[in-house]
Short mmCIF file of C-alpha atoms in Angstrom, two decimals:
data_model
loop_
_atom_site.label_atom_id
_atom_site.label_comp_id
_atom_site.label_asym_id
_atom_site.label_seq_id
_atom_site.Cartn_x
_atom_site.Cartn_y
_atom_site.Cartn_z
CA UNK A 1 70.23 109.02 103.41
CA UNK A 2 70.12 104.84 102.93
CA UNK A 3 72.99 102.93 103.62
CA UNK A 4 71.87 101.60 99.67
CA UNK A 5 72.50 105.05 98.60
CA UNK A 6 76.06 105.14 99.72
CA UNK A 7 76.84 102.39 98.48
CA UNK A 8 75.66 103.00 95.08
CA UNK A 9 78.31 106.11 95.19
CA UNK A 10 80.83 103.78 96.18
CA UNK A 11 79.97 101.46 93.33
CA UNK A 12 79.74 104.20 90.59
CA UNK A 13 83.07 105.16 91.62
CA UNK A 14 84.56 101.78 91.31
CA UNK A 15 81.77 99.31 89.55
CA UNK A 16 81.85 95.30 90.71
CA UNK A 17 82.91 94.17 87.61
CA UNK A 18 86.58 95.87 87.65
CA UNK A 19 87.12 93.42 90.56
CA UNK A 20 89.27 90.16 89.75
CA UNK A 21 87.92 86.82 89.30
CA UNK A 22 88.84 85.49 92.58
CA UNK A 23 87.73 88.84 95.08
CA UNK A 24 84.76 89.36 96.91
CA UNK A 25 83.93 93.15 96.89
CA UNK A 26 81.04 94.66 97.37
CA UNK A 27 78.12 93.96 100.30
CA UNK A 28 79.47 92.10 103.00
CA UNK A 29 77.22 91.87 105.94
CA UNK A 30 73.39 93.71 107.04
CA UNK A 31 70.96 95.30 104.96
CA UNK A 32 70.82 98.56 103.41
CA UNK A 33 67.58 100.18 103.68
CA UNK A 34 68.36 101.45 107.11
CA UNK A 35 69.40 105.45 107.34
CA UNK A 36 73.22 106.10 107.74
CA UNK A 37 73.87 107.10 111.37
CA UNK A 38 77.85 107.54 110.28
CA UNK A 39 80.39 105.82 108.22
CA UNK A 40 83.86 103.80 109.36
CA UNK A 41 86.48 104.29 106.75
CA UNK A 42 88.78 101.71 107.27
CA UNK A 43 91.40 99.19 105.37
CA UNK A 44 90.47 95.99 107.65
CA UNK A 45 87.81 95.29 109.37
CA UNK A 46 88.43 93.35 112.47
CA UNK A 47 86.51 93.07 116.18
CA UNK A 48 87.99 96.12 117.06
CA UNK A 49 86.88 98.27 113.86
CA UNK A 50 83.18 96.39 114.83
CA UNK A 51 84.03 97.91 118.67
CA UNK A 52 85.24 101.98 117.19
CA UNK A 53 82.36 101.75 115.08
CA UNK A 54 79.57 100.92 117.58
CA UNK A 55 81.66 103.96 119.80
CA UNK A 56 81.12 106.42 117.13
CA UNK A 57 77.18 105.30 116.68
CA UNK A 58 77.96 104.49 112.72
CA UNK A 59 76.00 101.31 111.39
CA UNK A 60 78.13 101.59 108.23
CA UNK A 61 81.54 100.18 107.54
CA UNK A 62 83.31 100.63 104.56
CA UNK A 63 86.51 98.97 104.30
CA UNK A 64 88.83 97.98 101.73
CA UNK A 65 90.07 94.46 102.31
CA UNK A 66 86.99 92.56 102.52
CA UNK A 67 85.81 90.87 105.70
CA UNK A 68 84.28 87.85 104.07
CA UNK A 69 87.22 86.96 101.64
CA UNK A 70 86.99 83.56 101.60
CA UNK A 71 82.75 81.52 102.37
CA UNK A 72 82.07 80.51 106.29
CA UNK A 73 80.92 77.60 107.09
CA UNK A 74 79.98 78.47 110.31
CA UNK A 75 79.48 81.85 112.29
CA UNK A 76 80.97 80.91 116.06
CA UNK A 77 83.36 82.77 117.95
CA UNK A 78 86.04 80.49 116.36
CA UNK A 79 88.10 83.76 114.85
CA UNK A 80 87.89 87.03 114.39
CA UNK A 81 86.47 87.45 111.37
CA UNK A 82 83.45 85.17 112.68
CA UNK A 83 83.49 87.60 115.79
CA UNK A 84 83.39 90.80 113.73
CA UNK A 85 80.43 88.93 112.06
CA UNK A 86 78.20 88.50 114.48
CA UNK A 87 79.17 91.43 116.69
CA UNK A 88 78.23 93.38 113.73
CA UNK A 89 74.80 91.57 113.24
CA UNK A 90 73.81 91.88 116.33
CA UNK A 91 74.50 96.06 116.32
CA UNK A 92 72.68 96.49 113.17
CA UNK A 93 75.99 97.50 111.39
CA UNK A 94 76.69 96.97 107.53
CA UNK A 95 79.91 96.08 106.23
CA UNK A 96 80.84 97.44 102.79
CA UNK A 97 84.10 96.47 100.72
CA UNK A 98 85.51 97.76 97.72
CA UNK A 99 88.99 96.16 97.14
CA UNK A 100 90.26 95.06 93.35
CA UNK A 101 87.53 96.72 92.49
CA UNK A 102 89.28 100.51 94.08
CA UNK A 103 92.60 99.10 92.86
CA UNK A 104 92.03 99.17 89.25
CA UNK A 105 90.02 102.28 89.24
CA UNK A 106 90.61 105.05 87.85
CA UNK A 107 91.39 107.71 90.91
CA UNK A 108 91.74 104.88 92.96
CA UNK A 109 94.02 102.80 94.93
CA UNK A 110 97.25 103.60 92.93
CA UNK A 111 96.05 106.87 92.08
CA UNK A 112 95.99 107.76 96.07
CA UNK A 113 99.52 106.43 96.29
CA UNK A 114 100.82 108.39 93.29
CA UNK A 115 99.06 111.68 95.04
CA UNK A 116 100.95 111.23 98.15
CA UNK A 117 104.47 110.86 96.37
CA UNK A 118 103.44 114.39 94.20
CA UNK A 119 103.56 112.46 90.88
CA UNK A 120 103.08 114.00 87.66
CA UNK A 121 101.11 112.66 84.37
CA UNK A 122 99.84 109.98 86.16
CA UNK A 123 98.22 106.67 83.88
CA UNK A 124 97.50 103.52 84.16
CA UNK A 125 99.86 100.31 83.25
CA UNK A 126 98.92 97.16 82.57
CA UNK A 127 95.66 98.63 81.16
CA UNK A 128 92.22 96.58 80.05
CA UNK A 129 88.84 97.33 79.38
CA UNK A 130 85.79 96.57 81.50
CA UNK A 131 82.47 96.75 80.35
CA UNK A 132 83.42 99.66 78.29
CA UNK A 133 85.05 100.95 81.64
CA UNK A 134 89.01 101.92 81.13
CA UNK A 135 90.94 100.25 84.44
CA UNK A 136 94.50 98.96 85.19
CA UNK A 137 96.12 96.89 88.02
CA UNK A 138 98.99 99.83 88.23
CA UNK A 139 100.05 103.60 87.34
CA UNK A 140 103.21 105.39 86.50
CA UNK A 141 104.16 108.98 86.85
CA UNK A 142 106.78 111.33 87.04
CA UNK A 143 108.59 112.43 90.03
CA UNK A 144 108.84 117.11 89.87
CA UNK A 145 112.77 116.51 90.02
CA UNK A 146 114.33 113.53 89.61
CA UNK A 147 116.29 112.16 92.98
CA UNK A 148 119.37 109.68 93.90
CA UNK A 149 118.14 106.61 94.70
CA UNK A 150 118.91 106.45 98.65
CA UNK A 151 116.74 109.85 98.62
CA UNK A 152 113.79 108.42 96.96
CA UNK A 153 113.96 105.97 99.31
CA UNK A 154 114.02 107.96 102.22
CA UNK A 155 111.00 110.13 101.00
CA UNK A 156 108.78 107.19 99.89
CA UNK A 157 109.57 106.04 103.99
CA UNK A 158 108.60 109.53 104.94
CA UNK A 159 106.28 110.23 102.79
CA UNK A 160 103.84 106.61 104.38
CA UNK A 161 105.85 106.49 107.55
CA UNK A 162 107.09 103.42 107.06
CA UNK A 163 110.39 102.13 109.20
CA UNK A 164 111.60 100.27 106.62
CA UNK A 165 111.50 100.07 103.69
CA UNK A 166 112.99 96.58 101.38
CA UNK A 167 114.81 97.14 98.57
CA UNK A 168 117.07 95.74 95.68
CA UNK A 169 120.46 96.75 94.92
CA UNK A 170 120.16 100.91 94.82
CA UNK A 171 120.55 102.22 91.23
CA UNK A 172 123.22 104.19 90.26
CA UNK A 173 121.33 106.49 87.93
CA UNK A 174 118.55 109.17 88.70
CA UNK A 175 114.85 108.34 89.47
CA UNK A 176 112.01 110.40 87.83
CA UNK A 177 109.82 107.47 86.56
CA UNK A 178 108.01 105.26 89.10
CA UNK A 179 105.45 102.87 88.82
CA UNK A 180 102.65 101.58 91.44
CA UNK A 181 100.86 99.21 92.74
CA UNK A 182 99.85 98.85 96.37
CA UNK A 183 99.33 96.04 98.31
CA UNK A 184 100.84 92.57 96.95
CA UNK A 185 102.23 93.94 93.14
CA UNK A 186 105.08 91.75 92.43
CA UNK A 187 102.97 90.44 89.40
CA UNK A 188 103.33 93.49 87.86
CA UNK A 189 107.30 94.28 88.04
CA UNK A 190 108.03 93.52 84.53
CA UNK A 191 105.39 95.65 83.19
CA UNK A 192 106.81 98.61 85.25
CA UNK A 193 109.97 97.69 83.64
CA UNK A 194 108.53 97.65 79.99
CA UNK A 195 106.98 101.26 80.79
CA UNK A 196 110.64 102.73 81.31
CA UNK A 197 110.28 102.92 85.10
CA UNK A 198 113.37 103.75 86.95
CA UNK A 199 111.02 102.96 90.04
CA UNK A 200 108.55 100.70 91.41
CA UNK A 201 107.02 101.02 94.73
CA UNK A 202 104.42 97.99 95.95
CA UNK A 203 103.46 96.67 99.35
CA UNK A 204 105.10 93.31 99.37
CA UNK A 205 106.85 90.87 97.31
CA UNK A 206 108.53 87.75 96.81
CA UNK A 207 111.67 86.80 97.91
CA UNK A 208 112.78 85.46 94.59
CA UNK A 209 111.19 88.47 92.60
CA UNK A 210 114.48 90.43 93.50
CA UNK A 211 117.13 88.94 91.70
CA UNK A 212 117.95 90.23 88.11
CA UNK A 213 116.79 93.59 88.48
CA UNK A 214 120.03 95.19 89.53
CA UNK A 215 120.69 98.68 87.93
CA UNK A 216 117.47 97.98 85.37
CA UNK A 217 114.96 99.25 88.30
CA UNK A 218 114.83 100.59 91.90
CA UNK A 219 112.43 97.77 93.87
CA UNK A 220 111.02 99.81 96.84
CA UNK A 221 108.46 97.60 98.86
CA UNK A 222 107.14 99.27 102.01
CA UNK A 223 104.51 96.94 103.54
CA UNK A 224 100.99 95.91 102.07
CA UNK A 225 98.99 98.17 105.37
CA UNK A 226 101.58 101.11 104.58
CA UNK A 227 100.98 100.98 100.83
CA UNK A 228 97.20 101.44 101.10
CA UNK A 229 97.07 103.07 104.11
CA UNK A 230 95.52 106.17 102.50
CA UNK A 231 92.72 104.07 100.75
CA UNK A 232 89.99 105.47 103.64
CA UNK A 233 90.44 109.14 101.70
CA UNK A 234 88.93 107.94 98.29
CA UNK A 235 86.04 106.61 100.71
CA UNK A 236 85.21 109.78 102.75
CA UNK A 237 86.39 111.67 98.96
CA UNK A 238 83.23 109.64 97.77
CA UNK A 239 80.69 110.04 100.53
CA UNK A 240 81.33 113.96 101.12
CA UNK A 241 80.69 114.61 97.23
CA UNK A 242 78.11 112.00 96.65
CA UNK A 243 76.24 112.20 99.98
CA UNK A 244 76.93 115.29 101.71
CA UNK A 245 74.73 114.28 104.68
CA UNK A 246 76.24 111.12 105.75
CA UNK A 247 79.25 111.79 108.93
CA UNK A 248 82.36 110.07 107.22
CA UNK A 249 84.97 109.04 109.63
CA UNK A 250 88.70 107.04 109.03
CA UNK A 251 88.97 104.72 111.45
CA UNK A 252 91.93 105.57 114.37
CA UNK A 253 92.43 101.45 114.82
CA UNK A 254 95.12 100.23 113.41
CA UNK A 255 94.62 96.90 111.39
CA UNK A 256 98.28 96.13 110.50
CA UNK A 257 99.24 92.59 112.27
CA UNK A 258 102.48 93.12 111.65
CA UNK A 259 104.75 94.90 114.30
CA UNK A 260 108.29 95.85 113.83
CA UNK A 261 110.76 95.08 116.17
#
């Protein structure tokens, strides 16, 4: 099996063009007529995802924040990115992203989220259409039983082990209807307010974005890392259906830079 081959699954599963205007999905570094020796499934890739990779003898990474975000005009050993560059040159490993792309997927990014909360009737808000491709930046779904606020809270912590978990003013009425998006989703907290959602869980937000919600909608932000953290099981999902052959690993590094103290 060809690195190419994976990452035509990948791409049939979440196509280039659902990415936004401003990402950089898709191929990042290597070529991709070489045979898979194993796959990294991570959300970052970093020196140290370059490092577990070349431990576990896989030349493929596939990651979902890409490592080449923004062009380099240089490849030193200025940063890490430019590190994780040439360190994975030099050991013949690719480097695969699929970011906006998995987000507005369908059975993607928000999808994984809404899977790990046990959320019913699950669509998409803030739809469009994509080369003939249905997508949205964000889902909604319904919770089995609906729950006090200060107990949704405390499962959506449990549920991503998160250790805290930033919130508005907690509504005084039941939650059944929450909306998603992981990562950085403050953009989309009036449209989770238009679909009727009591809830909305994203990764980070704004400070200002929290006033004027009070008792219209539960804000539940948990951390951009926590929020996608779960992204690496669409990946192996993928590569175990599509190419059955190929060893499929989630990275044990943690990426987050953030610590909690």
């Amino acid at each position: 099996m060809k690195i190419k081959q994976v990452l035509s699954a990948l791409e049939r599963f979440a196509p280039l063009p659902l990415q936004e205007s401003w990402d950089n999905a898709g191929l990042q570094v290597g070529l991709t007529e070489a045979e898979v020796s194993g796959a990294l499934l991570c959300l970052d890739v970093n020196e140290r995802i370059v490092d577990e990779a070349i431990t576990k003898g896989c030349n493929l990474i596939v990651s979902h924040h890409p490592l080449l975000f923004r062009g380099l005009k240089q490849i030193t050993d200025a940063n890490d990115v430019q590190r994780a560059v040439i360190k994975a040159i030099k050991h013949d490993i690719v480097v695969i992203s699929m970011h906006t792309n998995m987000d507005n997927a369908q059975d993607g990014v928000n999808w994984k989220i809404a899977e790990h909360l046990g959320l019913k009737d699950v669509r998409f808000f803030a739809q469009k259409t994509v080369d003939g491709i249905e997508a949205g930046s964000g889902v909604v779904g319904v919770l089995p039983e609906a729950m006090a606020a200060d107990d949704f809270v405390l499962f959506v912590k449990k549920q991503f082990d998160v250790e805290c978990a930033m919130c508005n003013e907690l509504l005084r009425r039941p939650i059944q209807h929450v909306a998603i998006c992981g990562g950085a989703g403050d953009f989309l907290l009036d449209d989770a307010l238009r679909q009727g959602a009591d809830a909305f869980i994203t990764g980070e937000m704004h400070y200002h974005q929290y006033f004027g919600y009070e008792q219209r909608i539960q804000i539940c932000v948990i951390g951009h890392y926590q929020s996608e953290q779960f992204t690496s099981e669409i990946f192996r999902d993928i590569i175990q259906k599509e190419c059955p052959e190929v060893r499929a690993e989630i990275a044990e590094t943690c990426t987050n830079p953030i610590i909690y103290l």
